[in-house]
Structure formats: structure tokens, C-alpha cells
Amino acid sequence: MSTRQQDARVIDGNRRPEWARSAVYVDGGWRETAAGRTVEVENPATEAVIGTAADAGVADTEAAVSAAAAAFPSWSALPPPERLAVLERVYTGLERRRDLLVETTIAEIGAPLRVAREAHVDTGMAVLRAYLDAAEELAWQERVGNSLVLREGIGVAACITPWNYPFYQVLAKIGGALVAGATVVLKPAELTPLSAYLLTDTIDEAGIPAGVFNLIPGPGRVVGEALAGHPAVDAVSFTGSTRVGARVAALAAASIKRVSLELGGKSASVILPGADLEPAVRASVEAAMLNSGQTCTAWTRLLVPRADLETALRLAAARADTLVVGDPTRPETDLGPVASPAQRHTVTGFIERAVADGARIVTGGTERPAGLARGHYVRPTIVTDVAPDAEIVQEEVFGPVLTVQPYDSIEEAVALANGTPYGLAGAVWGPDQGAAVAVARRLRTGQVDINGGAFNPAAPFGGYGRSGNGRELGRWGIEEFLETKALQL
Ligand code: NAP
């Protein structure tokens, strides 16, 4: 059996008709795209074609937006418990498909089995669960003096998502939007549409009313732009690069849409004097390399007291060198490939330019990992001797690359941590929680993990500065899709 056949079997499992993968889901049903076009989907580990997806265009976008606009009045008028009942069925349906979702995630993005299960699928499910729980607590209406303040769905929400966590990113948007009473048009990333198809199957089976949810896989420059500028779209929720986010916001401005942007990051992990160095360095390396470094919140810059620099470099290299790079279907694998040849080229280009600029590669580099002739693999790479204004310190690499920088004072550590245009995430490791929190309060960033604090799917998530605006997850992720009305009584 060829690799292509094996991969197709993994994904399809004969569980759903192949034709649907060339279709869009509009107004409660599957239909071919207006132009009848499809694109192929590649497995980044095997470089085999593993499926197809719709290559939607402007006519499909028009149909999806019309369906979502027509469905909005009745969906938003439903009492919240009735909307939640539909979404509970979606949750149950996704639980039933968990293994298939994991297999699909491995195949379309190359995430290793454990990462696909925990960071992609289980975290996506936890985010949906947290939305359902938050909806129970939300003040849909409240009295303020002689006013009755109502919270209502915003209208048609266009959700545009990236390829790095294809399942999680979609749920982080549509969960909040559908709970709020908005109707949705989803445009997933071209590289990774297959998990969005599985999600749409589940939503369809859950009996969502026609038009409330629509899926139109297609190119960003066509479908994404048409959605961002569409006069009948009320809100655009975009996750992706800062460059495209700026374009989306500009297109949306003409019709005064609400725009939520979850963009790039260049987050710092700050180890304070007196912190336990070994676990802090180990966790920082693992966070930087998770999902082959293709994580918007990755702690890509490690800041250590100057006296600890050489020990930290030794510890970081030791951890990076023990990470298993290879076949993502194997349980022992820590790092799969990056998403595409273009992404590999981008990542190795950053490393080459850093070296040309005087940086020292502590471990890793641009050579392919041994024994991996196929697949878009990059070695886990630790870089030091970098200036605060170096490209590799300032710009998002989106690959398995960690820079390590020393600092001489807490003031300098805070300045370095805040010294990029981004502000999405970060970490502070201190001798005690109080010391770490004191530094975290000074960081201009949306989330900070203190001494290894765990991800919380109910806590607000989003960026400062060029990392975007708006918040996802929990109550905050629902409020992004709500309008507020005051009735004076
Ligand atoms: P991207 O190139 O900006 O694409 C993101 C999405 O926008 C894709 O669906 C893309 O469609 C679409 N798009 C492209 N051009 C467009 C246009 N002109 N108008 C409207 N939509 C357009 O980002 P990516 O490479 O997929 O993802 C990586 C980036 O996402 C990184 O910068 C990462 O930090 C960021 N990210 C941020 C967060 C966060 O929560 N802050 C989370 C994850 C990722 P196509 O796929 O068809 O091009």
C-alpha cells in the first residue's frame, strides 16, 4: 500500500463521503463550490496528498453570508438554554469523534500524537466546555437604575483561522460566537481544512438550524478579504499573522465592523535570581518547541541572570537534544515537521541570518535532522549572543527556535521582556510566587504563567500591542460577539 493510500485510510476511515471534502456547508447543507474548484491537502510529515477541500470563491462567500444573515434573527432570539442545548450536542458529538480528530490533526499539521491529543483536541474541547459553563453565569440582562441592560448577539460573525492549531482555533471563535447568539461563517486555513470538515459534520448532526453555521474553505486573499469587507458581516474575528490582521482591520473599517485580532507573539520566559533553574529552563525549552514552535504563545525568548547564563545554556541544549524529532504518529515523538516547505524555508532563513549577524548556535541549526529525508523537519535550535534589536529577537520565527539572553538587573529583564512590538504571553519564574507576580505585573502582555501555572480555558486570552486586540475564551470570548442595549423604563 502506498503512503498516500495509508494516509487516506487514516483520515477517512470510511466514515464520511469523500465528496463532502470538496464541498462548502451553507444554509444547512453541503454543496459544491460555485466554480467547482478544489485544492489538495498535504501531510507535512510524508509530503503525500491526503485529501481535498473546497476552494471557495466570492459567490460562495455571498451565499454563506446571506444564509447567516437570514438565520440570525431566530438564532439570536432563542433563549440561551436552547442554544446551549444544541452546543452540548456538538460537544458530545466531538467527544465521539475524538480519535478521528486526533488522527486528522496528526495528518494535516504533523503534530505528534501526544501533542495532537492534548494540546490540539483536548484543549479545544476544554475551551468549548468553558464557553458552555461561562454562558450559564453570563448576565444576559441586568437592571441599572431605571434601565434594563440587554446583551444580544452581534449579528453575522466571520471567523478566519490559521493552520497552527486548526481545531482549537476554530472552537475558540465559534464557541463564543454561537453561545452569544451570533451566526457564523468560518473560513479555515487553506493548509488545514480537514478538522474543520469533521467539526462541521458534528455541528450538522447536532441539528443546528440552517444558516447558523457555515463553512467555506478557500484562499485568504479571496474568501478572507470578501468576508472582512462584506457589508452584511457585523464582526470579524481573525487569528493569524500581524501583517494579515492589519489588512483585515483595514477592510473591515469601511463598514465599522467589530474586529477582534489574535496575532503573532514573541513572548519571554523570565527566570529571576533565586528561581529553581533546571525546571524553569526545561519548561521554557519545551514551551518554545511545542508544536514545532508553531504556537503563537510560545516562549521564544529565555531571559536569565547573567551569572546563570552558561548553566542555562547547558541545560537548554541538553533538553533540546533529548527531544525526539520524527514521525508524528509514533507515541515517543516530541516534534513533528513544520507545516509546509514555505514554513521550513522561513524558519531556516531566520537561523541563517542570525548566524550571519554574529549569533551562536548552541544546538540545532539548519541541517535536516538525521534520518529524515522527507517531511518539513527542523531541528530544535537554541541561539545565543544576540542583540536586543536582532531580527531573531524581534520577529516571530514560528519554528522550533529559542533565543537565550542574559540580564544584569530586574529593570533590564523587564525592559528586554517588553522590548518587542508584541505582547501575547510570557512566563516568570521566581524564588516564590510573590516575587514572580511582582515582575509579571510589569509585563505588557496578555497572559503570564507564574512558576509553571497551567493553561486555564476559562481565563481571557489575547494580546497587547501588535499581538492584537479583543479577548477569546470563557466569558470574555462570548462578550466579543455581544452587543449591549439599554432600555430606559
Ligand atoms: P496568516 O497567513 O495571517 O493566515 C491566517 C488566516 O488568514 C488564514 O485563514 C488565511 O487564509 C487568512 N488570510 C490570508 N490572507 C488574507 C487576507 N488578505 N484577508 C483575509 N484573510 C487572509 O497566518 P498563518 O500563517 O495561517 O498563521 C500563523 C500566524 O498566526 C502566526 O503569526 C501566529 O502567531 C498567529 N497566531 C496567533 C494566535 C493568537 O491567538 N494570537 C494563535 C495562533 C496563531 P489562507 O490559509 O487561505 O492563506
CSV table of N, CA and C in Angstrom, one decimal, residues 251-378:
chain,number,residue,atom,x,y,z
A,251,LEU,N,-9.8,46.5,5.9
A,251,LEU,CA,-11.0,46.2,5.1
A,251,LEU,C,-12.3,46.3,5.9
A,252,ALA,N,-12.2,46.0,7.1
A,252,ALA,CA,-13.5,46.0,8.0
A,252,ALA,C,-13.8,47.4,8.4
A,253,ALA,N,-12.9,48.3,8.3
A,253,ALA,CA,-13.1,49.7,8.9
A,253,ALA,C,-14.2,50.4,8.1
A,254,ALA,N,-14.3,50.1,6.8
A,254,ALA,CA,-15.3,50.9,5.9
A,254,ALA,C,-16.7,50.7,6.4
A,255,SER,N,-17.0,49.5,6.9
A,255,SER,CA,-18.4,49.2,7.4
A,255,SER,C,-18.4,49.2,8.9
A,256,ILE,N,-17.4,49.7,9.6
A,256,ILE,CA,-17.4,49.8,11.1
A,256,ILE,C,-17.8,48.5,11.8
A,257,LYS,N,-17.1,47.5,11.3
A,257,LYS,CA,-17.4,46.2,12.0
A,257,LYS,C,-16.6,46.1,13.3
A,258,ARG,N,-17.1,45.3,14.2
A,258,ARG,CA,-16.2,45.0,15.3
A,258,ARG,C,-15.1,44.0,14.8
A,259,VAL,N,-13.9,44.3,15.2
A,259,VAL,CA,-12.8,43.4,14.8
A,259,VAL,C,-12.0,42.9,16.0
A,260,SER,N,-11.9,41.6,16.0
A,260,SER,CA,-11.0,41.0,17.1
A,260,SER,C,-9.8,40.4,16.4
A,261,LEU,N,-8.7,40.7,16.9
A,261,LEU,CA,-7.4,40.2,16.2
A,261,LEU,C,-6.6,39.4,17.2
A,262,GLU,N,-6.3,38.2,16.9
A,262,GLU,CA,-5.4,37.4,17.7
A,262,GLU,C,-4.2,37.1,16.8
A,263,LEU,N,-3.1,37.8,17.1
A,263,LEU,CA,-2.0,37.9,16.1
A,263,LEU,C,-0.7,37.2,16.7
A,264,GLY,N,0.4,37.6,16.1
A,264,GLY,CA,1.6,36.9,16.5
A,264,GLY,C,2.1,37.3,17.8
A,265,GLY,N,3.2,36.6,18.2
A,265,GLY,CA,3.8,36.8,19.5
A,265,GLY,C,5.3,36.7,19.5
A,266,LYS,N,6.0,37.1,20.6
A,266,LYS,CA,7.4,37.0,20.7
A,266,LYS,C,7.7,36.9,22.2
A,267,SER,N,7.0,36.0,22.9
A,267,SER,CA,6.9,36.0,24.3
A,267,SER,C,8.2,35.6,25.0
A,268,ALA,N,8.4,36.2,26.2
A,268,ALA,CA,9.6,36.0,27.0
A,268,ALA,C,9.3,35.1,28.2
A,269,SER,N,10.2,34.2,28.5
A,269,SER,CA,10.2,33.5,29.8
A,269,SER,C,11.4,34.0,30.6
A,270,VAL,N,11.0,34.7,31.7
A,270,VAL,CA,12.0,35.4,32.6
A,270,VAL,C,12.3,34.6,33.8
A,271,ILE,N,13.5,34.2,33.9
A,271,ILE,CA,13.9,33.4,35.2
A,271,ILE,C,14.6,34.4,36.1
A,272,LEU,N,14.0,34.6,37.3
A,272,LEU,CA,14.5,35.6,38.2
A,272,LEU,C,15.7,34.9,39.1
A,273,PRO,N,16.5,35.8,39.6
A,273,PRO,CA,17.6,35.2,40.5
A,273,PRO,C,16.9,34.5,41.7
A,274,GLY,N,17.5,33.3,42.0
A,274,GLY,CA,17.0,32.5,43.1
A,274,GLY,C,15.9,31.5,42.7
A,275,ALA,N,15.4,31.6,41.4
A,275,ALA,CA,14.4,30.6,41.0
A,275,ALA,C,15.1,29.3,40.8
A,276,ASP,N,14.4,28.2,40.8
A,276,ASP,CA,14.9,26.9,40.6
A,276,ASP,C,15.2,26.8,39.1
A,277,LEU,N,16.5,26.8,38.7
A,277,LEU,CA,16.9,27.0,37.3
A,277,LEU,C,16.5,25.8,36.4
A,278,GLU,N,16.8,24.6,36.9
A,278,GLU,CA,16.6,23.4,36.0
A,278,GLU,C,15.2,23.3,35.5
A,279,PRO,N,14.2,23.2,36.4
A,279,PRO,CA,12.8,23.1,35.9
A,279,PRO,C,12.4,24.2,35.1
A,280,ALA,N,12.8,25.4,35.4
A,280,ALA,CA,12.4,26.6,34.6
A,280,ALA,C,13.0,26.6,33.2
A,281,VAL,N,14.2,26.2,33.1
A,281,VAL,CA,14.8,26.1,31.7
A,281,VAL,C,14.2,25.0,30.9
A,282,ARG,N,14.0,23.8,31.6
A,282,ARG,CA,13.4,22.7,30.9
A,282,ARG,C,12.0,23.1,30.4
A,283,ALA,N,11.2,23.6,31.2
A,283,ALA,CA,9.8,24.0,30.8
A,283,ALA,C,9.8,25.1,29.7
A,284,SER,N,10.8,26.0,29.8
A,284,SER,CA,10.9,27.0,28.8
A,284,SER,C,11.3,26.4,27.4
A,285,VAL,N,12.2,25.5,27.4
A,285,VAL,CA,12.6,24.8,26.1
A,285,VAL,C,11.4,24.1,25.6
A,286,GLU,N,10.7,23.4,26.4
A,286,GLU,CA,9.5,22.6,26.0
A,286,GLU,C,8.4,23.5,25.4
A,287,ALA,N,8.2,24.6,26.1
A,287,ALA,CA,7.2,25.5,25.6
A,287,ALA,C,7.6,26.1,24.3
A,288,ALA,N,8.8,26.5,24.1
A,288,ALA,CA,9.3,27.1,22.9
A,288,ALA,C,9.2,26.1,21.7
A,289,MET,N,9.4,24.8,22.0
A,289,MET,CA,9.4,23.8,20.9
A,289,MET,C,8.0,23.1,20.7
A,290,LEU,N,7.1,23.3,21.6
A,290,LEU,CA,5.8,22.7,21.4
A,290,LEU,C,5.2,22.9,20.0
A,291,ASN,N,4.7,21.9,19.4
A,291,ASN,CA,4.0,22.1,18.1
A,291,ASN,C,5.1,22.6,17.1
A,292,SER,N,6.3,22.1,17.3
A,292,SER,CA,7.5,22.6,16.4
A,292,SER,C,7.6,24.1,16.4
A,293,GLY,N,7.3,24.7,17.6
A,293,GLY,CA,7.5,26.1,17.7
A,293,GLY,C,6.4,26.9,17.0
A,294,GLN,N,5.4,26.3,16.5
A,294,GLN,CA,4.3,27.0,15.7
A,294,GLN,C,3.2,27.2,16.7
A,295,THR,N,3.5,28.0,17.7
A,295,THR,CA,2.5,28.3,18.8
A,295,THR,C,2.6,29.8,19.0
A,296,CYS,N,1.4,30.5,18.9
A,296,CYS,CA,1.5,32.0,19.0
A,296,CYS,C,2.0,32.4,20.3
A,297,THR,N,1.7,31.6,21.4
A,297,THR,CA,2.1,31.9,22.7
A,297,THR,C,3.5,31.4,23.1
A,298,ALA,N,4.2,30.8,22.2
A,298,ALA,CA,5.5,30.1,22.5
A,298,ALA,C,6.4,31.1,23.2
A,299,TRP,N,7.1,30.6,24.3
A,299,TRP,CA,8.1,31.5,24.9
A,299,TRP,C,9.4,31.4,24.1
A,300,THR,N,9.5,32.2,23.2
A,300,THR,CA,10.6,32.1,22.2
A,300,THR,C,11.9,32.8,22.7
A,301,ARG,N,11.8,33.6,23.8
A,301,ARG,CA,13.0,34.3,24.3
A,301,ARG,C,13.2,33.9,25.8
A,302,LEU,N,14.3,33.3,26.1
A,302,LEU,CA,14.6,33.0,27.5
A,302,LEU,C,15.5,34.0,28.1
A,303,LEU,N,15.1,34.7,29.2
A,303,LEU,CA,15.9,35.7,29.8
A,303,LEU,C,16.4,35.2,31.2
A,304,VAL,N,17.8,35.2,31.4
A,304,VAL,CA,18.3,34.6,32.6
A,304,VAL,C,19.3,35.6,33.2
A,305,PRO,N,19.5,35.5,34.6
A,305,PRO,CA,20.5,36.3,35.2
A,305,PRO,C,21.9,36.0,34.6
A,306,ARG,N,22.7,37.0,34.4
A,306,ARG,CA,24.0,36.8,33.7
A,306,ARG,C,24.8,35.7,34.4
A,307,ALA,N,24.8,35.6,35.7
A,307,ALA,CA,25.6,34.6,36.4
A,307,ALA,C,25.1,33.2,36.1
A,308,ASP,N,23.9,33.1,35.6
A,308,ASP,CA,23.3,31.7,35.3
A,308,ASP,C,23.4,31.4,33.8
A,309,LEU,N,24.0,32.3,33.0
A,309,LEU,CA,23.8,32.1,31.5
A,309,LEU,C,24.4,30.8,31.1
A,310,GLU,N,25.7,30.5,31.4
A,310,GLU,CA,26.3,29.3,30.9
A,310,GLU,C,25.6,28.0,31.4
A,311,THR,N,25.2,28.0,32.6
A,311,THR,CA,24.4,26.8,33.1
A,311,THR,C,23.1,26.7,32.4
A,312,ALA,N,22.4,27.8,32.2
A,312,ALA,CA,21.1,27.8,31.5
A,312,ALA,C,21.3,27.3,30.0
A,313,LEU,N,22.4,27.7,29.4
A,313,LEU,CA,22.6,27.2,28.0
A,313,LEU,C,22.9,25.7,28.0
A,314,ARG,N,23.6,25.3,29.0
A,314,ARG,CA,23.9,23.8,29.0
A,314,ARG,C,22.6,23.0,29.2
A,315,LEU,N,21.8,23.5,30.2
A,315,LEU,CA,20.5,22.8,30.5
A,315,LEU,C,19.6,22.9,29.3
A,316,ALA,N,19.6,24.0,28.6
A,316,ALA,CA,18.6,24.2,27.5
A,316,ALA,C,19.1,23.3,26.3
A,317,ALA,N,20.4,23.2,26.0
A,317,ALA,CA,20.8,22.4,25.0
A,317,ALA,C,20.6,20.9,25.3
A,318,ALA,N,20.8,20.5,26.6
A,318,ALA,CA,20.6,19.1,27.0
A,318,ALA,C,19.1,18.8,26.7
A,319,ARG,N,18.2,19.6,27.1
A,319,ARG,CA,16.8,19.3,26.9
A,319,ARG,C,16.4,19.3,25.4
A,320,ALA,N,16.9,20.2,24.7
A,320,ALA,CA,16.6,20.3,23.2
A,320,ALA,C,17.2,19.0,22.5
A,321,ASP,N,18.3,18.6,23.0
A,321,ASP,CA,19.0,17.4,22.3
A,321,ASP,C,18.2,16.1,22.6
A,322,THR,N,17.5,16.1,23.7
A,322,THR,CA,16.7,14.8,24.0
A,322,THR,C,15.3,14.8,23.4
A,323,LEU,N,14.9,15.9,22.8
A,323,LEU,CA,13.6,15.9,22.2
A,323,LEU,C,13.6,15.0,20.9
A,324,VAL,N,12.7,14.2,20.8
A,324,VAL,CA,12.6,13.2,19.7
A,324,VAL,C,11.9,13.9,18.5
A,325,VAL,N,12.6,14.0,17.4
A,325,VAL,CA,12.1,14.7,16.2
A,325,VAL,C,11.8,13.5,15.2
A,326,GLY,N,10.6,13.5,14.7
A,326,GLY,CA,10.3,12.5,13.7
A,326,GLY,C,8.9,12.2,13.4
A,327,ASP,N,8.6,11.0,13.1
A,327,ASP,CA,7.2,10.5,12.6
A,327,ASP,C,6.2,10.9,13.7
A,328,PRO,N,5.3,11.8,13.4
A,328,PRO,CA,4.3,12.3,14.4
A,328,PRO,C,3.3,11.2,14.8
A,329,THR,N,3.2,10.1,14.1
A,329,THR,CA,2.3,9.1,14.5
A,329,THR,C,2.8,8.2,15.7
A,330,ARG,N,4.1,8.3,15.9
A,330,ARG,CA,4.7,7.5,17.0
A,330,ARG,C,4.6,8.1,18.3
A,331,PRO,N,4.2,7.4,19.3
A,331,PRO,CA,4.0,7.9,20.7
A,331,PRO,C,5.2,8.6,21.3
A,332,GLU,N,6.4,8.2,20.9
A,332,GLU,CA,7.6,8.8,21.6
A,332,GLU,C,8.0,10.1,21.0
A,333,THR,N,7.4,10.5,19.9
A,333,THR,CA,7.9,11.7,19.2
A,333,THR,C,7.4,13.0,19.9
A,334,ASP,N,8.4,13.9,20.0
A,334,ASP,CA,8.1,15.2,20.7
A,334,ASP,C,7.9,16.3,19.6
A,335,LEU,N,8.6,16.2,18.5
A,335,LEU,CA,8.4,17.3,17.5
A,335,LEU,C,8.2,16.6,16.1
A,336,GLY,N,7.1,17.0,15.5
A,336,GLY,CA,6.9,16.6,14.1
A,336,GLY,C,7.5,17.7,13.2
A,337,PRO,N,7.1,17.7,11.9
A,337,PRO,CA,7.6,18.7,11.0
A,337,PRO,C,7.0,20.0,11.2
A,338,VAL,N,7.5,21.1,10.6
A,338,VAL,CA,6.7,22.3,10.5
A,338,VAL,C,5.7,22.2,9.3
A,339,ALA,N,4.8,23.1,9.2
A,339,ALA,CA,3.6,22.9,8.4
A,339,ALA,C,3.8,22.8,6.9
A,340,SER,N,4.8,23.4,6.3
A,340,SER,CA,4.9,23.4,4.9
A,340,SER,C,6.4,23.7,4.5
A,341,PRO,N,6.7,23.5,3.2
A,341,PRO,CA,8.0,23.8,2.7
A,341,PRO,C,8.3,25.3,2.9
A,342,ALA,N,7.3,26.1,2.7
A,342,ALA,CA,7.5,27.6,2.9
A,342,ALA,C,7.8,27.9,4.3
A,343,GLN,N,7.2,27.2,5.3
A,343,GLN,CA,7.4,27.5,6.7
A,343,GLN,C,8.9,27.0,7.0
A,344,ARG,N,9.3,25.9,6.5
A,344,ARG,CA,10.7,25.4,6.8
A,344,ARG,C,11.7,26.5,6.2
A,345,HIS,N,11.4,27.0,5.0
A,345,HIS,CA,12.3,28.0,4.4
A,345,HIS,C,12.4,29.2,5.3
A,346,THR,N,11.2,29.6,5.8
A,346,THR,CA,11.2,30.8,6.6
A,346,THR,C,12.0,30.6,7.9
A,347,VAL,N,11.8,29.5,8.5
A,347,VAL,CA,12.5,29.2,9.8
A,347,VAL,C,14.0,29.1,9.6
A,348,THR,N,14.4,28.4,8.6
A,348,THR,CA,15.9,28.2,8.4
A,348,THR,C,16.5,29.6,7.9
A,349,GLY,N,15.7,30.4,7.3
A,349,GLY,CA,16.2,31.7,6.9
A,349,GLY,C,16.5,32.6,8.1
A,350,PHE,N,15.6,32.5,9.1
A,350,PHE,CA,15.9,33.3,10.3
A,350,PHE,C,17.2,32.8,11.0
A,351,ILE,N,17.4,31.5,11.0
A,351,ILE,CA,18.6,31.0,11.7
A,351,ILE,C,19.8,31.4,10.9
A,352,GLU,N,19.8,31.3,9.6
A,352,GLU,CA,21.0,31.7,8.8
A,352,GLU,C,21.3,33.1,9.0
A,353,ARG,N,20.3,34.0,9.0
A,353,ARG,CA,20.6,35.4,9.1
A,353,ARG,C,21.1,35.8,10.5
A,354,ALA,N,20.6,35.0,11.5
A,354,ALA,CA,21.1,35.3,12.9
A,354,ALA,C,22.6,34.9,12.9
A,355,VAL,N,23.0,33.8,12.4
A,355,VAL,CA,24.4,33.4,12.4
A,355,VAL,C,25.2,34.5,11.6
A,356,ALA,N,24.7,34.9,10.5
A,356,ALA,CA,25.4,35.9,9.7
A,356,ALA,C,25.6,37.2,10.5
A,357,ASP,N,24.7,37.4,11.5
A,357,ASP,CA,24.6,38.6,12.3
A,357,ASP,C,25.5,38.4,13.6
A,358,GLY,N,26.1,37.3,13.7
A,358,GLY,CA,27.0,37.0,14.9
A,358,GLY,C,26.5,36.2,16.0
A,359,ALA,N,25.3,35.6,15.8
A,359,ALA,CA,24.7,34.8,16.8
A,359,ALA,C,25.4,33.4,16.9
A,360,ARG,N,25.4,32.8,18.1
A,360,ARG,CA,26.0,31.5,18.3
A,360,ARG,C,24.9,30.4,18.4
A,361,ILE,N,25.0,29.4,17.6
A,361,ILE,CA,24.0,28.3,17.7
A,361,ILE,C,24.5,27.3,18.8
A,362,VAL,N,23.8,27.2,19.8
A,362,VAL,CA,24.2,26.3,20.9
A,362,VAL,C,23.9,24.9,20.6
A,363,THR,N,22.8,24.6,20.0
A,363,THR,CA,22.5,23.3,19.4
A,363,THR,C,21.4,23.5,18.3
A,364,GLY,N,21.3,22.5,17.4
A,364,GLY,CA,20.4,22.6,16.3
A,364,GLY,C,21.0,23.2,15.1
A,365,GLY,N,20.2,24.0,14.4
A,365,GLY,CA,20.7,24.6,13.1
A,365,GLY,C,19.8,24.3,12.0
A,366,THR,N,20.4,24.6,10.8
A,366,THR,CA,19.5,24.5,9.6
A,366,THR,C,19.6,23.1,8.9
A,367,GLU,N,20.5,22.3,9.3
A,367,GLU,CA,20.6,20.9,8.6
A,367,GLU,C,19.3,20.1,9.0
A,368,ARG,N,18.9,19.3,8.1
A,368,ARG,CA,17.8,18.4,8.4
A,368,ARG,C,18.2,17.4,9.5
A,369,PRO,N,17.2,17.1,10.4
A,369,PRO,CA,17.6,16.1,11.4
A,369,PRO,C,18.0,14.7,10.7
A,370,ALA,N,18.9,14.0,11.4
A,370,ALA,CA,19.4,12.8,10.8
A,370,ALA,C,18.3,11.8,10.5
A,371,GLY,N,18.3,11.1,9.4
A,371,GLY,CA,17.4,10.1,9.1
A,371,GLY,C,16.0,10.5,8.6
A,372,LEU,N,15.9,11.8,8.4
A,372,LEU,CA,14.6,12.3,8.0
A,372,LEU,C,14.7,13.0,6.6
A,373,ALA,N,14.7,12.2,5.5
A,373,ALA,CA,14.9,12.8,4.2
A,373,ALA,C,13.7,13.4,3.7
A,374,ARG,N,12.5,13.0,4.1
A,374,ARG,CA,11.2,13.5,3.7
A,374,ARG,C,10.5,14.2,4.8
A,375,GLY,N,9.7,15.2,4.5
A,375,GLY,CA,9.0,15.9,5.6
A,375,GLY,C,9.7,17.2,5.9
A,376,HIS,N,8.9,18.2,6.4
A,376,HIS,CA,9.5,19.5,6.5
A,376,HIS,C,10.0,19.7,8.0
A,377,TYR,N,11.0,18.9,8.3
A,377,TYR,CA,11.5,18.9,9.7
A,377,TYR,C,12.6,20.0,9.9
A,378,VAL,N,12.6,20.5,11.1
A,378,VAL,CA,13.6,21.5,11.6
A,378,VAL,C,14.1,21.0,12.9
